[in-house]
Amino acid sequence: MKAFVCLFMALMVYGCDAASKECADIPTQSHTLRAELLVSKNQTWKNDLMQQYQLKPADELAWQDLHPNPKRSLSEQQVKDWDIMYKKVTNTSAFKPPVGFLKEVPLGDVKLLEGSIHAVGQQTNLQYLLMLDVDRMLWSFRSTAGLPTPGTPYGGWEAANIELRGHFVGHYLSASALMWASTKNDILKGKMTALVDGLSACQQKIGTGYLSAFPTEFFDRFERVTFVWAPYYTIHKILAGLLDQYTIGENPQALKMVTWMVDYFYNRVMNVISQFTLTRHYESLNEETGGMNDVLYRLYSLTGDSKHLLLAHLFDKPCFIGVLAVQANDLANFHANTHIPIVVGAQMRYELTGDPLYKDVATFFMDLVNTSHSYATGGTSVGEIWRNPKRIADNIKSPETEESCSTYNMLKVSRHLFRWTKEATYADYYERALTNGVLSIQRGTDPGVMIYMLPLGLGLSKAKTYHSWGTPFDTFWCCYGTGIESFSKLGDSIYFEEDGKSPTLYIIQYISSSFNWKSGKVLLTQTVVPSSSSDPFLRVTFTFSPTEKTGASSTLNFRLPSWTHADGAKAMLNTETLPLPAPGSFLTVTRQWSASDKLTLQLPLTIRTEAIKGSFAKI
Ligand SMILES: [Zn+2]
């Protein structure tokens, strides 16, 4: 939401320097190739050539053409690193999609236990999703398609004169699919099906594959690199929402809608490249494009269509990923939530292609944010932007400290890294950011009252920030969209499965819930005693109900959080005390779990301070 920041936040918080840094490194390809691209009618050749211009070129010259702008803060050594990086990675065909990652478990197999703080947040969000009206959400889509428009449009950023309109509807598609998988609420299922049907009617009426709450003229401006408010940001939400309706909401119609939409945008991007240049396309990516690369990689994983892979590559924003690829500490003044989703997309690129560069990019990025741009809450950014990594303490004077959308996306980054590495530190991060940066953004049990950015400074209050609390029908900020998704997937990332000879499970969050572990043939229930100042321990109990007699063993790995202490930590399996590894690792227990088993954890809780990274002050 750069435009918003420039117009409103600048004067309030930082003056005119609030504008974020653009990533305007324009790749300069050979003139010969550019000329040939313009005149060629050979689409296959063009497609092949375009693939050579991504950040995976076997051709060293193509890589150099994507060079980051040396006028930025890259050192001479980093510029050299850029040049030699791909000398180490010349045989791209050697990459194979990696295997052995932990697998997410079906959301429908996880139930949050009634009355727990997480279940209350989920139910509050469910109420909000049920309060929203399908005709009102569809209003601008129908208007754009030239269809009758019953009802009235919503307000805030969904209003009929706001260029971001439609973004929340995309989030609603995702949130309702996730919530339905978690709760199987029939009324919600009816709403989300009606929404997909209504959107499909709009797409059919337009007839080109285009589907949006605003006209195509927005993309004309995007492609001219003139002002427009992030049309691809909104399209990403619609595409991701429809994909979630297909993969989680079990609606096959939604996939057809996505592929038709992507056909339309594929042609648009190819038209820009053939009418102008690839440079022009990359220049347009200075505008926020959300997770376009991520959703296109996801689509490719479903369709196997190389066209989808190519289009995903074209949204990888090389001038930003390149900075991470050479491990430059250069996040300052980038708009945070424009760029975190691009890293999430890069992570999907690694998962699908096996290109290790994108694993390194994500690992470095996470480390950089954590060591140079994060607060003790796990949140990042100030006024939506990363600032001087040496002066993080200055940020907390601002009432607009960490944006909820950034936390939502950083959770995705850490989730991928945990699944890849099984390192407890990424699960620790997930817990910290989820607890502080997600659970905190609802106002009690008021449906549809959420916050945009969390103020962290002394004497500040969520009720007295620039945005303060939103309202159910007249704000619809970006963080409302990510907020309704976050509270719909609170059952996610508690449990992960590992492929192997015997069923193996990782339990990484202590959240009161039950999990119907199908491969382990057991219903596992974890109950967390709400922490209180009178009890210096986090207490968690696990019980087991075998769903089938197999006589086979299975393995459970319990996270021992880094915030606890070995002194006083205890694990009991029935009457037996289990030896515990150090905090920051996993307790592994293998056995034939029976209905009489009970495993309890007692983890010491202490209050401590953490220095703000790169500063002397503490928070
Ligand atoms: Zn936001």
Coordinates of C-alpha atoms and ligand atoms in Angstrom, one line a residue:
M1 CA 0.0 0.0 0.0
K2 CA 2.7 2.4 -0.9
A3 CA 0.4 5.1 -2.2
F4 CA -1.4 5.2 1.0
V5 CA 1.8 5.5 3.0
C6 CA 3.0 8.4 0.8
L7 CA -0.2 10.3 1.0
F8 CA -1.1 9.9 4.6
M9 CA 1.7 8.5 6.7
A10 CA 4.5 10.6 5.3
L11 CA 3.4 13.8 7.0
M12 CA 2.4 12.1 10.2
V13 CA 5.4 10.0 10.9
Y14 CA 8.4 10.8 8.8
G15 CA 7.9 13.7 6.6
C16 CA 8.5 13.4 2.9
D17 CA 11.1 10.7 3.2
A18 CA 8.5 8.0 3.9
A19 CA 8.3 6.9 0.3
S20 CA 9.9 3.5 -0.1
K21 CA 12.8 2.6 -2.3
E22 CA 12.0 1.4 -5.7
C23 CA 13.7 -1.6 -7.2
A24 CA 14.3 0.0 -10.6
D25 CA 17.2 -2.0 -11.8
I26 CA 16.3 -2.5 -15.4
P27 CA 17.9 -5.4 -17.1
T28 CA 19.6 -4.4 -20.3
Q29 CA 19.5 -7.3 -22.8
S30 CA 21.4 -7.4 -26.0
H31 CA 19.9 -5.0 -28.6
T32 CA 20.0 -7.7 -31.2
L33 CA 17.8 -10.0 -29.1
R34 CA 15.4 -7.2 -28.3
A35 CA 15.0 -6.4 -31.9
E36 CA 14.5 -10.0 -32.9
L37 CA 11.9 -10.4 -30.1
L38 CA 9.9 -7.5 -31.4
V39 CA 9.6 -8.8 -34.9
S40 CA 9.5 -12.6 -34.4
K41 CA 6.3 -14.5 -34.9
N42 CA 7.9 -17.6 -33.4
Q43 CA 6.1 -17.9 -30.1
T44 CA 7.9 -21.0 -29.0
W45 CA 11.3 -19.4 -29.6
K46 CA 10.1 -16.3 -27.7
N47 CA 8.9 -18.4 -24.8
D48 CA 12.2 -20.2 -24.7
L49 CA 14.2 -17.0 -24.8
M50 CA 12.2 -15.4 -22.1
Q51 CA 13.0 -18.3 -19.8
Q52 CA 16.7 -17.5 -20.3
Y53 CA 16.2 -14.1 -18.9
Q54 CA 15.1 -15.2 -15.5
L55 CA 17.2 -15.6 -12.4
K56 CA 18.1 -19.1 -13.5
P57 CA 20.1 -18.5 -16.6
A58 CA 22.7 -21.0 -17.7
D59 CA 24.0 -18.1 -19.8
E60 CA 26.2 -16.0 -17.7
L61 CA 25.6 -12.9 -19.8
A62 CA 21.9 -13.1 -19.2
W63 CA 22.6 -13.2 -15.5
Q64 CA 24.8 -10.2 -15.8
D65 CA 22.0 -8.4 -17.6
L66 CA 19.9 -8.7 -14.4
H67 CA 22.6 -7.1 -12.3
P68 CA 21.5 -5.1 -9.3
N69 CA 22.1 -1.4 -9.5
P70 CA 25.6 -0.9 -8.1
K71 CA 24.6 2.6 -7.1
R72 CA 22.7 1.1 -4.3
S73 CA 24.5 -0.1 -1.2
L74 CA 26.0 -3.2 -2.6
S75 CA 29.7 -3.5 -1.9
E76 CA 32.2 -4.1 -4.7
Q77 CA 32.6 -7.6 -3.3
Q78 CA 28.8 -8.2 -3.5
V79 CA 28.8 -7.0 -7.1
K80 CA 31.6 -9.5 -7.9
D81 CA 29.7 -12.2 -6.0
W82 CA 26.7 -11.6 -8.3
D83 CA 29.0 -12.1 -11.3
I84 CA 30.4 -15.4 -10.1
M85 CA 27.3 -16.8 -8.5
Y86 CA 26.1 -18.6 -11.5
K87 CA 29.4 -19.9 -12.5
K88 CA 28.8 -22.4 -9.6
V89 CA 25.3 -23.2 -10.9
T90 CA 25.8 -23.7 -14.6
N91 CA 23.9 -27.0 -15.1
T92 CA 20.4 -26.0 -14.3
S93 CA 19.1 -29.3 -15.6
A94 CA 20.9 -31.0 -12.6
F95 CA 18.3 -29.6 -10.3
K96 CA 15.5 -31.9 -9.1
P97 CA 12.6 -31.0 -7.0
P98 CA 13.7 -31.6 -3.4
V99 CA 12.2 -34.4 -1.4
G100 CA 11.9 -35.1 2.3
F101 CA 10.1 -32.0 3.4
L102 CA 7.6 -32.2 6.2
K103 CA 4.0 -32.3 5.0
E104 CA 1.2 -30.1 6.1
V105 CA -1.8 -32.1 7.5
P106 CA -5.3 -31.6 6.3
L107 CA -6.9 -28.6 8.0
G108 CA -10.1 -30.6 8.4
D109 CA -8.3 -33.2 10.6
V110 CA -7.4 -30.5 13.2
K111 CA -10.0 -29.2 15.6
L112 CA -9.4 -26.4 18.0
L113 CA -10.7 -27.2 21.5
E114 CA -13.7 -25.2 22.5
G115 CA -13.1 -22.3 24.9
S116 CA -9.3 -22.0 24.1
I117 CA -8.0 -18.6 23.1
H118 CA -7.4 -19.9 19.6
A119 CA -10.9 -21.4 19.2
V120 CA -12.4 -18.1 20.4
G121 CA -10.5 -16.2 17.8
Q122 CA -11.6 -18.7 15.1
Q123 CA -15.2 -18.4 16.1
T124 CA -15.1 -14.6 16.2
N125 CA -13.7 -14.7 12.7
L126 CA -16.4 -17.2 11.6
Q127 CA -19.1 -14.8 12.8
Y128 CA -17.5 -12.1 10.8
L129 CA -17.3 -14.2 7.6
L130 CA -21.0 -15.0 8.1
M131 CA -21.9 -11.4 8.5
L132 CA -20.6 -10.4 5.1
D133 CA -23.1 -10.3 2.2
V134 CA -22.3 -11.9 -1.2
D135 CA -24.2 -9.3 -3.3
R136 CA -22.3 -6.4 -1.6
M137 CA -18.9 -8.2 -2.1
L138 CA -19.8 -8.8 -5.8
W139 CA -21.1 -5.3 -6.4
S140 CA -18.0 -3.8 -8.2
F141 CA -17.3 -7.1 -10.0
R142 CA -20.8 -7.0 -11.5
S143 CA -20.5 -3.3 -12.3
T144 CA -17.3 -3.9 -14.1
A145 CA -18.8 -6.8 -16.0
G146 CA -21.9 -4.8 -16.9
L147 CA -24.3 -7.0 -14.9
P148 CA -27.2 -5.9 -12.7
T149 CA -25.9 -4.8 -9.3
P150 CA -28.3 -5.6 -6.5
G151 CA -27.5 -4.1 -3.1
T152 CA -24.8 -1.5 -2.4
P153 CA -21.0 -1.8 -2.4
Y154 CA -19.1 -2.0 0.9
G155 CA -17.0 1.0 2.0
G156 CA -13.4 1.6 2.9
W157 CA -11.0 0.0 0.5
E158 CA -13.8 -2.0 -1.1
A159 CA -15.7 1.2 -2.1
A160 CA -16.6 1.6 -5.7
N161 CA -14.2 4.5 -6.2
I162 CA -11.2 2.9 -4.6
E163 CA -8.6 1.4 -6.9
L164 CA -7.9 -1.6 -4.6
R165 CA -11.5 -2.7 -4.6
G166 CA -11.9 -6.5 -4.9
H167 CA -8.8 -7.3 -2.9
F168 CA -10.8 -8.2 0.2
V169 CA -13.1 -10.4 -1.8
G170 CA -10.0 -12.5 -2.9
H171 CA -9.0 -12.8 0.7
Y172 CA -12.6 -13.8 1.6
L173 CA -12.4 -16.7 -0.9
S174 CA -9.2 -18.0 0.8
A175 CA -10.5 -17.3 4.3
S176 CA -13.9 -19.0 3.8
A177 CA -12.2 -22.1 2.2
L178 CA -9.8 -22.4 5.2
M179 CA -12.6 -21.8 7.7
W180 CA -14.9 -24.2 6.0
A181 CA -12.2 -26.9 6.1
S182 CA -11.7 -26.2 9.8
T183 CA -15.3 -26.0 10.9
K184 CA -17.4 -27.5 8.1
N185 CA -20.0 -24.7 8.6
D186 CA -22.7 -25.3 6.0
I187 CA -23.9 -21.6 5.9
L188 CA -20.4 -20.5 5.1
K189 CA -20.1 -23.2 2.4
G190 CA -23.3 -21.8 0.8
K191 CA -21.9 -18.3 0.9
M192 CA -18.5 -19.1 -0.6
T193 CA -20.1 -21.2 -3.4
A194 CA -22.5 -18.4 -4.2
L195 CA -19.5 -16.0 -4.3
V196 CA -17.6 -18.2 -6.7
D197 CA -20.8 -18.6 -8.9
G198 CA -21.3 -14.8 -8.9
L199 CA -17.7 -14.2 -9.9
S200 CA -17.9 -16.9 -12.6
A201 CA -21.0 -15.1 -14.1
C202 CA -18.9 -11.9 -14.2
Q203 CA -16.0 -13.7 -15.9
Q204 CA -18.4 -15.3 -18.4
K205 CA -20.1 -11.9 -19.2
I206 CA -16.7 -10.2 -19.9
G207 CA -15.7 -13.2 -22.0
T208 CA -11.9 -12.8 -22.1
G209 CA -10.9 -14.5 -19.0
Y210 CA -10.5 -11.2 -17.2
L211 CA -12.1 -11.0 -13.8
S212 CA -11.8 -8.0 -11.5
A213 CA -13.7 -5.4 -9.6
F214 CA -12.1 -2.7 -11.7
P215 CA -11.7 -2.2 -15.5
T216 CA -8.7 -3.4 -17.6
E217 CA -7.7 0.3 -17.9
F218 CA -5.9 -0.1 -14.6
F219 CA -3.5 -2.6 -16.3
D220 CA -3.0 -0.2 -19.2
R221 CA -1.7 2.3 -16.6
F222 CA 0.4 -0.4 -14.9
E223 CA 2.0 -1.3 -18.1
R224 CA 2.6 2.3 -19.0
V225 CA 4.4 2.6 -15.6
T226 CA 2.1 5.4 -14.6
F227 CA 0.3 5.7 -11.4
V228 CA -2.2 3.0 -10.4
W229 CA -2.9 1.3 -7.1
A230 CA -1.4 -2.1 -7.4
P231 CA -3.8 -4.0 -9.7
Y232 CA -1.8 -7.2 -9.7
Y233 CA -1.8 -7.1 -5.9
T234 CA -5.6 -7.5 -6.1
I235 CA -5.5 -10.0 -8.9
H236 CA -3.1 -12.1 -6.8
K237 CA -5.8 -12.2 -4.0
I238 CA -8.5 -13.3 -6.5
L239 CA -6.3 -16.0 -8.0
A240 CA -5.1 -17.3 -4.6
G241 CA -8.7 -17.2 -3.3
L242 CA -10.0 -19.2 -6.3
L243 CA -7.1 -21.7 -6.0
D244 CA -8.0 -22.2 -2.3
Q245 CA -11.6 -22.6 -3.3
Y246 CA -10.4 -25.4 -5.6
T247 CA -7.8 -27.1 -3.4
I248 CA -9.4 -26.6 0.1
G249 CA -13.0 -25.7 -0.7
E250 CA -13.5 -28.6 -3.1
N251 CA -15.0 -26.4 -5.9
P252 CA -13.7 -27.6 -9.3
Q253 CA -15.2 -24.6 -11.1
A254 CA -12.7 -22.4 -9.3
L255 CA -9.7 -24.0 -11.1
K256 CA -11.2 -23.4 -14.5
M257 CA -11.7 -19.7 -13.6
V258 CA -8.1 -19.4 -12.4
T259 CA -6.7 -20.9 -15.6
W260 CA -8.8 -18.7 -17.8
M261 CA -7.8 -15.6 -15.8
V262 CA -4.1 -16.6 -16.1
D263 CA -4.5 -17.1 -19.8
Y264 CA -5.6 -13.5 -20.0
F265 CA -2.8 -12.1 -17.9
Y266 CA -0.2 -14.3 -19.7
N267 CA -1.2 -12.7 -23.0
R268 CA -1.1 -9.2 -21.4
V269 CA 2.5 -9.7 -20.1
M270 CA 3.7 -11.3 -23.4
N271 CA 2.1 -8.4 -25.2
V272 CA 4.1 -5.9 -23.1
I273 CA 7.3 -7.8 -23.8
S274 CA 6.7 -8.1 -27.5
Q275 CA 5.3 -4.5 -28.0
F276 CA 7.9 -2.9 -25.8
T277 CA 10.6 -4.9 -23.9
L278 CA 11.2 -7.3 -21.1
T279 CA 12.7 -4.2 -19.4
R280 CA 9.4 -2.5 -19.5
H281 CA 7.7 -5.4 -17.9
Y282 CA 10.3 -5.5 -15.1
E283 CA 10.0 -1.7 -14.7
S284 CA 6.3 -2.1 -14.1
L285 CA 7.0 -4.5 -11.2
N286 CA 8.1 -1.6 -9.1
E287 CA 4.4 -1.4 -8.4
E288 CA 3.2 -3.8 -5.7
T289 CA 2.2 -7.2 -7.2
G290 CA 1.5 -9.2 -4.1
G291 CA 2.4 -12.9 -4.4
M292 CA 1.8 -13.2 -8.1
N293 CA 4.8 -15.4 -8.4
D294 CA 3.7 -17.6 -5.5
V295 CA 0.2 -18.2 -6.8
L296 CA 1.5 -18.9 -10.3
Y297 CA 4.0 -21.5 -9.0
R298 CA 1.1 -23.1 -7.0
L299 CA -0.9 -23.2 -10.2
Y300 CA 1.9 -24.7 -12.1
S301 CA 2.2 -27.4 -9.4
L302 CA -1.4 -28.4 -10.2
T303 CA -1.4 -28.0 -14.0
G304 CA 2.2 -28.8 -15.0
D305 CA 1.6 -26.2 -17.7
S306 CA 5.0 -24.6 -18.6
K307 CA 3.2 -21.4 -19.5
H308 CA 2.2 -21.0 -15.8
L309 CA 5.9 -21.6 -14.8
L310 CA 7.1 -19.0 -17.2
L311 CA 4.6 -16.4 -16.0
A312 CA 5.6 -17.2 -12.4
H313 CA 9.3 -16.5 -13.3
L314 CA 8.3 -13.2 -14.9
F315 CA 6.9 -12.0 -11.5
D316 CA 10.1 -13.1 -9.5
K317 CA 11.4 -9.5 -9.5
P318 CA 15.0 -10.2 -10.1
C319 CA 16.3 -6.8 -8.9
F320 CA 15.0 -7.7 -5.4
I321 CA 15.8 -11.4 -5.3
G322 CA 19.2 -10.6 -6.7
V323 CA 20.0 -8.4 -3.7
L324 CA 19.2 -11.3 -1.4
A325 CA 21.1 -13.7 -3.7
V326 CA 24.3 -11.9 -3.1
Q327 CA 23.5 -11.6 0.6
A328 CA 23.5 -7.9 0.8
N329 CA 22.1 -6.3 3.9
D330 CA 20.0 -3.9 1.8
L331 CA 16.4 -4.1 3.0
A332 CA 16.3 -0.6 4.3
N333 CA 13.7 1.6 2.7
F334 CA 12.0 -1.2 0.8
H335 CA 8.3 -1.5 1.3
A336 CA 8.1 -4.7 3.5
N337 CA 4.8 -6.2 2.4
T338 CA 5.5 -5.7 -1.3
H339 CA 8.6 -7.8 -1.0
I340 CA 8.0 -10.5 1.6
P341 CA 5.4 -12.3 -0.7
I342 CA 8.1 -12.3 -3.5
V343 CA 10.3 -14.3 -1.1
V344 CA 7.4 -16.7 -0.4
G345 CA 7.1 -17.2 -4.2
A346 CA 10.8 -17.8 -4.4
Q347 CA 10.4 -20.5 -1.8
M348 CA 7.8 -22.2 -4.0
R349 CA 10.2 -21.9 -6.9
Y350 CA 12.8 -23.9 -4.9
E351 CA 10.2 -26.5 -3.9
L352 CA 9.1 -27.0 -7.5
T353 CA 12.4 -26.7 -9.3
G354 CA 15.0 -27.6 -6.7
D355 CA 17.2 -24.6 -7.7
P356 CA 19.2 -24.1 -4.5
L357 CA 19.6 -20.4 -5.1
Y358 CA 16.0 -19.8 -4.0
K359 CA 16.5 -21.8 -0.8
D360 CA 19.6 -19.7 0.0
V361 CA 17.6 -16.5 -0.8
A362 CA 14.8 -17.4 1.6
T363 CA 17.2 -18.5 4.4
F364 CA 19.3 -15.4 4.1
F365 CA 16.1 -13.2 4.0
M366 CA 14.7 -14.7 7.2
D367 CA 18.0 -14.4 8.9
L368 CA 18.3 -10.8 7.8
V369 CA 14.8 -9.8 8.9
N370 CA 15.3 -11.5 12.3
T371 CA 18.7 -10.0 13.0
S372 CA 18.3 -6.5 11.6
H373 CA 14.6 -5.6 11.2
S374 CA 12.5 -7.4 13.9
Y375 CA 11.0 -6.6 17.2
A376 CA 10.7 -8.9 20.2
T377 CA 7.2 -9.6 19.0
G378 CA 8.4 -11.2 15.8
G379 CA 6.9 -8.3 13.8
T380 CA 8.7 -6.2 11.3
S381 CA 8.6 -2.8 9.5
V382 CA 7.5 0.7 10.6
G383 CA 4.9 2.6 8.6
E384 CA 5.0 -0.5 6.3
I385 CA 8.7 0.1 5.4
W386 CA 12.0 -1.4 6.6
R387 CA 14.2 1.3 8.0
N388 CA 17.8 1.6 9.1
P389 CA 18.8 -1.7 10.6
K390 CA 21.1 0.0 13.1
R391 CA 18.3 2.2 14.4
I392 CA 15.4 -0.2 15.0
A393 CA 14.8 1.4 18.5
D394 CA 13.8 4.6 16.7
N395 CA 10.9 2.8 15.0
I396 CA 9.0 2.2 18.2
K397 CA 8.3 5.9 18.6
S398 CA 6.0 5.5 15.7
P399 CA 2.4 4.5 16.5
E400 CA 2.4 2.4 13.3
T401 CA 5.0 -0.1 14.0
E402 CA 4.5 -3.6 12.7
E403 CA 2.0 -4.2 9.9
S404 CA -0.2 -7.3 10.3
C405 CA 0.1 -8.2 6.6
S406 CA 3.9 -8.4 7.1
T407 CA 3.5 -10.8 10.0
Y408 CA 1.1 -12.9 8.0
N409 CA 3.6 -13.3 5.2
M410 CA 6.6 -13.8 7.5
L411 CA 4.7 -16.7 9.0
K412 CA 4.6 -18.2 5.5
V413 CA 8.4 -17.7 5.1
S414 CA 9.1 -19.4 8.4
R415 CA 6.7 -22.2 7.8
H416 CA 8.4 -23.2 4.5
L417 CA 11.8 -23.0 6.2
F418 CA 10.7 -25.2 9.1
R419 CA 9.2 -27.8 6.7
W420 CA 12.5 -27.9 4.8
T421 CA 14.9 -28.0 7.7
K422 CA 13.0 -29.2 10.8
E423 CA 15.0 -26.6 12.7
A424 CA 13.1 -25.7 15.9
T425 CA 14.2 -22.0 15.6
Y426 CA 11.7 -21.5 12.7
A427 CA 8.9 -23.0 14.8
D428 CA 9.9 -20.8 17.7
Y429 CA 9.6 -17.8 15.3
Y430 CA 6.2 -19.0 14.1
E431 CA 4.9 -19.2 17.7
R432 CA 6.2 -15.8 18.6
A433 CA 4.8 -14.0 15.5
L434 CA 1.5 -15.9 15.7
T435 CA 1.0 -15.2 19.4
N436 CA 2.0 -11.5 19.3
G437 CA 1.1 -10.5 15.8
V438 CA -2.0 -12.4 14.9
L439 CA -3.9 -13.1 18.1
S440 CA -3.5 -9.5 19.1
I441 CA -5.2 -8.0 16.0
Q442 CA -8.8 -8.8 17.0
R443 CA -10.6 -6.6 19.5
G444 CA -11.8 -9.2 21.9
T445 CA -14.8 -11.1 20.5
D446 CA -16.1 -8.2 18.3
P447 CA -16.5 -9.7 14.8
G448 CA -14.9 -7.6 12.2
V449 CA -13.0 -5.3 14.4
M450 CA -9.3 -5.6 13.7
I451 CA -6.2 -3.5 13.6
Y452 CA -3.8 -2.6 10.8
M453 CA -0.5 -2.0 12.6
L454 CA 0.5 -2.8 16.1
P455 CA 2.0 0.1 18.1
L456 CA 4.9 -1.1 20.3
G457 CA 6.1 2.1 21.9
L458 CA 5.7 3.3 25.5
G459 CA 2.3 4.8 26.2
L460 CA 0.8 3.9 22.9
S461 CA -2.5 2.0 22.5
K462 CA -4.2 0.1 19.7
A463 CA -7.2 2.4 20.2
K464 CA -5.1 5.5 19.6
T465 CA -3.0 4.8 16.5
Y466 CA -3.5 6.6 13.2
H467 CA -5.8 3.8 12.0
S468 CA -7.0 2.6 15.3
W469 CA -9.6 -0.3 15.2
G470 CA -11.4 -0.9 12.0
T471 CA -15.1 -1.4 11.5
P472 CA -16.8 -4.5 10.0
F473 CA -18.1 -2.9 6.8
D474 CA -16.3 0.4 6.1
T475 CA -12.5 -0.1 6.4
F476 CA -11.4 -3.3 4.6
W477 CA -7.7 -2.4 4.8
C478 CA -5.1 -4.9 3.4
C479 CA -4.7 -6.2 7.0
Y480 CA -8.4 -7.0 7.1
G481 CA -7.8 -9.4 4.2
T482 CA -4.8 -11.1 5.7
G483 CA -6.6 -11.0 9.1
I484 CA -9.6 -13.0 8.1
E485 CA -7.2 -15.6 6.5
S486 CA -5.0 -15.8 9.7
F487 CA -7.9 -16.5 12.0
S488 CA -9.3 -19.1 9.6
K489 CA -6.2 -21.2 9.6
L490 CA -5.3 -21.2 13.3
G491 CA -5.5 -25.0 13.1
D492 CA -2.6 -24.9 10.6
S493 CA 1.1 -25.4 11.5
I494 CA 0.4 -27.2 14.8
Y495 CA 1.2 -30.6 13.3
F496 CA 3.4 -31.7 10.4
E497 CA 3.9 -35.2 9.1
E498 CA 7.1 -36.8 7.9
D499 CA 7.3 -39.5 5.3
G500 CA 9.2 -42.6 6.4
K501 CA 9.1 -46.2 7.2
S502 CA 6.9 -45.6 10.2
P503 CA 4.4 -42.8 10.8
T504 CA 6.1 -39.7 12.2
L505 CA 4.6 -36.5 13.5
Y506 CA 6.1 -33.1 14.5
I507 CA 4.1 -31.1 17.1
I508 CA 5.4 -27.6 16.8
Q509 CA 2.8 -25.5 18.5
Y510 CA 1.2 -25.9 21.9
I511 CA -2.4 -25.0 21.0
S512 CA -5.4 -26.9 22.5
S513 CA -6.5 -29.1 19.7
S514 CA -7.3 -32.6 18.5
F515 CA -5.7 -34.1 15.5
N516 CA -7.1 -37.1 13.7
W517 CA -3.7 -38.6 12.6
K518 CA -4.8 -40.9 9.8
S519 CA -1.4 -42.4 9.0
G520 CA -0.6 -42.9 12.7
K521 CA -4.1 -44.4 13.2
V522 CA -4.7 -42.4 16.4
L523 CA -6.7 -39.4 17.5
L524 CA -4.4 -37.2 19.4
T525 CA -5.6 -34.5 21.8
Q526 CA -3.4 -31.8 23.3
T527 CA -4.8 -29.7 26.1
V528 CA -2.9 -26.5 27.1
V529 CA -3.5 -25.0 30.5
P530 CA -3.9 -21.2 29.9
S531 CA -0.8 -19.6 31.3
S532 CA -1.1 -17.3 34.3
S533 CA 1.1 -15.2 36.5
S534 CA 0.6 -17.6 39.4
D535 CA 2.0 -20.6 37.5
P536 CA 5.6 -20.5 36.3
F537 CA 5.1 -23.3 33.8
L538 CA 3.4 -24.0 30.5
R539 CA 1.6 -27.2 31.0
V540 CA 0.5 -29.4 28.1
T541 CA -1.2 -32.8 28.3
F542 CA -1.5 -35.3 25.4
T543 CA -3.9 -38.2 25.3
F544 CA -4.5 -40.8 22.6
S545 CA -7.4 -42.7 21.1
P546 CA -6.2 -45.3 18.6
T547 CA -8.6 -45.4 15.6
E548 CA -7.5 -48.8 14.5
K549 CA -5.5 -51.6 16.1
T550 CA -2.3 -51.9 14.0
G551 CA 0.3 -53.2 16.5
A552 CA 2.6 -50.7 14.9
S553 CA 4.7 -48.0 16.5
S554 CA 4.7 -44.3 15.5
T555 CA 6.9 -41.4 16.5
L556 CA 6.0 -38.1 18.0
N557 CA 8.5 -35.2 18.0
F558 CA 7.6 -32.5 20.6
R559 CA 9.2 -29.0 20.2
L560 CA 11.0 -27.8 23.3
P561 CA 10.8 -24.1 22.8
S562 CA 14.0 -22.0 23.0
W563 CA 12.3 -19.7 25.5
T564 CA 12.1 -22.4 28.2
H565 CA 14.9 -23.7 30.5
A566 CA 16.3 -27.2 31.0
D567 CA 16.2 -26.5 34.8
G568 CA 12.6 -27.4 35.8
A569 CA 11.5 -28.7 32.4
K570 CA 9.8 -32.1 32.7
A571 CA 8.2 -34.6 30.4
M572 CA 6.2 -37.6 31.8
L573 CA 4.9 -40.5 29.9
N574 CA 2.4 -42.1 32.3
T575 CA 4.5 -42.6 35.4
E576 CA 7.9 -42.5 33.6
T577 CA 10.0 -39.4 33.5
L578 CA 11.5 -38.9 30.1
P579 CA 15.0 -37.6 29.5
L580 CA 14.8 -34.2 27.9
P581 CA 17.1 -32.7 25.2
A582 CA 18.0 -29.0 25.4
P583 CA 15.5 -26.3 24.7
G584 CA 15.5 -25.4 21.0
S585 CA 15.3 -29.1 19.9
F586 CA 12.7 -31.9 19.9
L587 CA 11.8 -34.6 22.3
T588 CA 11.3 -37.8 20.3
V589 CA 9.1 -40.6 21.6
T590 CA 8.3 -43.8 19.6
R591 CA 5.8 -46.4 20.8
Q592 CA 2.5 -48.1 20.2
W593 CA 0.2 -45.4 21.5
S594 CA -2.7 -46.7 23.5
A595 CA -5.8 -45.2 25.0
S596 CA -4.3 -45.4 28.5
D597 CA -1.3 -43.3 27.6
K598 CA -0.9 -39.8 28.8
L599 CA 2.1 -37.6 28.1
T600 CA 2.6 -34.3 29.9
L601 CA 5.0 -31.5 29.4
Q602 CA 5.9 -28.9 32.0
L603 CA 8.0 -26.1 30.6
P604 CA 9.3 -23.3 32.7
L605 CA 8.1 -19.8 31.7
T606 CA 10.2 -16.8 32.6
I607 CA 10.2 -13.1 31.9
R608 CA 13.3 -11.8 30.1
T609 CA 14.4 -8.8 28.1
E610 CA 15.7 -9.0 24.5
A611 CA 17.9 -6.3 23.1
I612 CA 16.5 -4.6 19.9
K613 CA 18.7 -5.9 17.1
G614 CA 21.4 -3.5 16.1
S615 CA 20.6 -1.1 19.0
F616 CA 21.5 -0.7 22.6
A617 CA 17.9 -0.1 23.7
K618 CA 15.8 -2.9 25.1
I619 CA 12.2 -3.8 24.6
Ligands
ZN1 ZN -1.7 -4.7 5.6

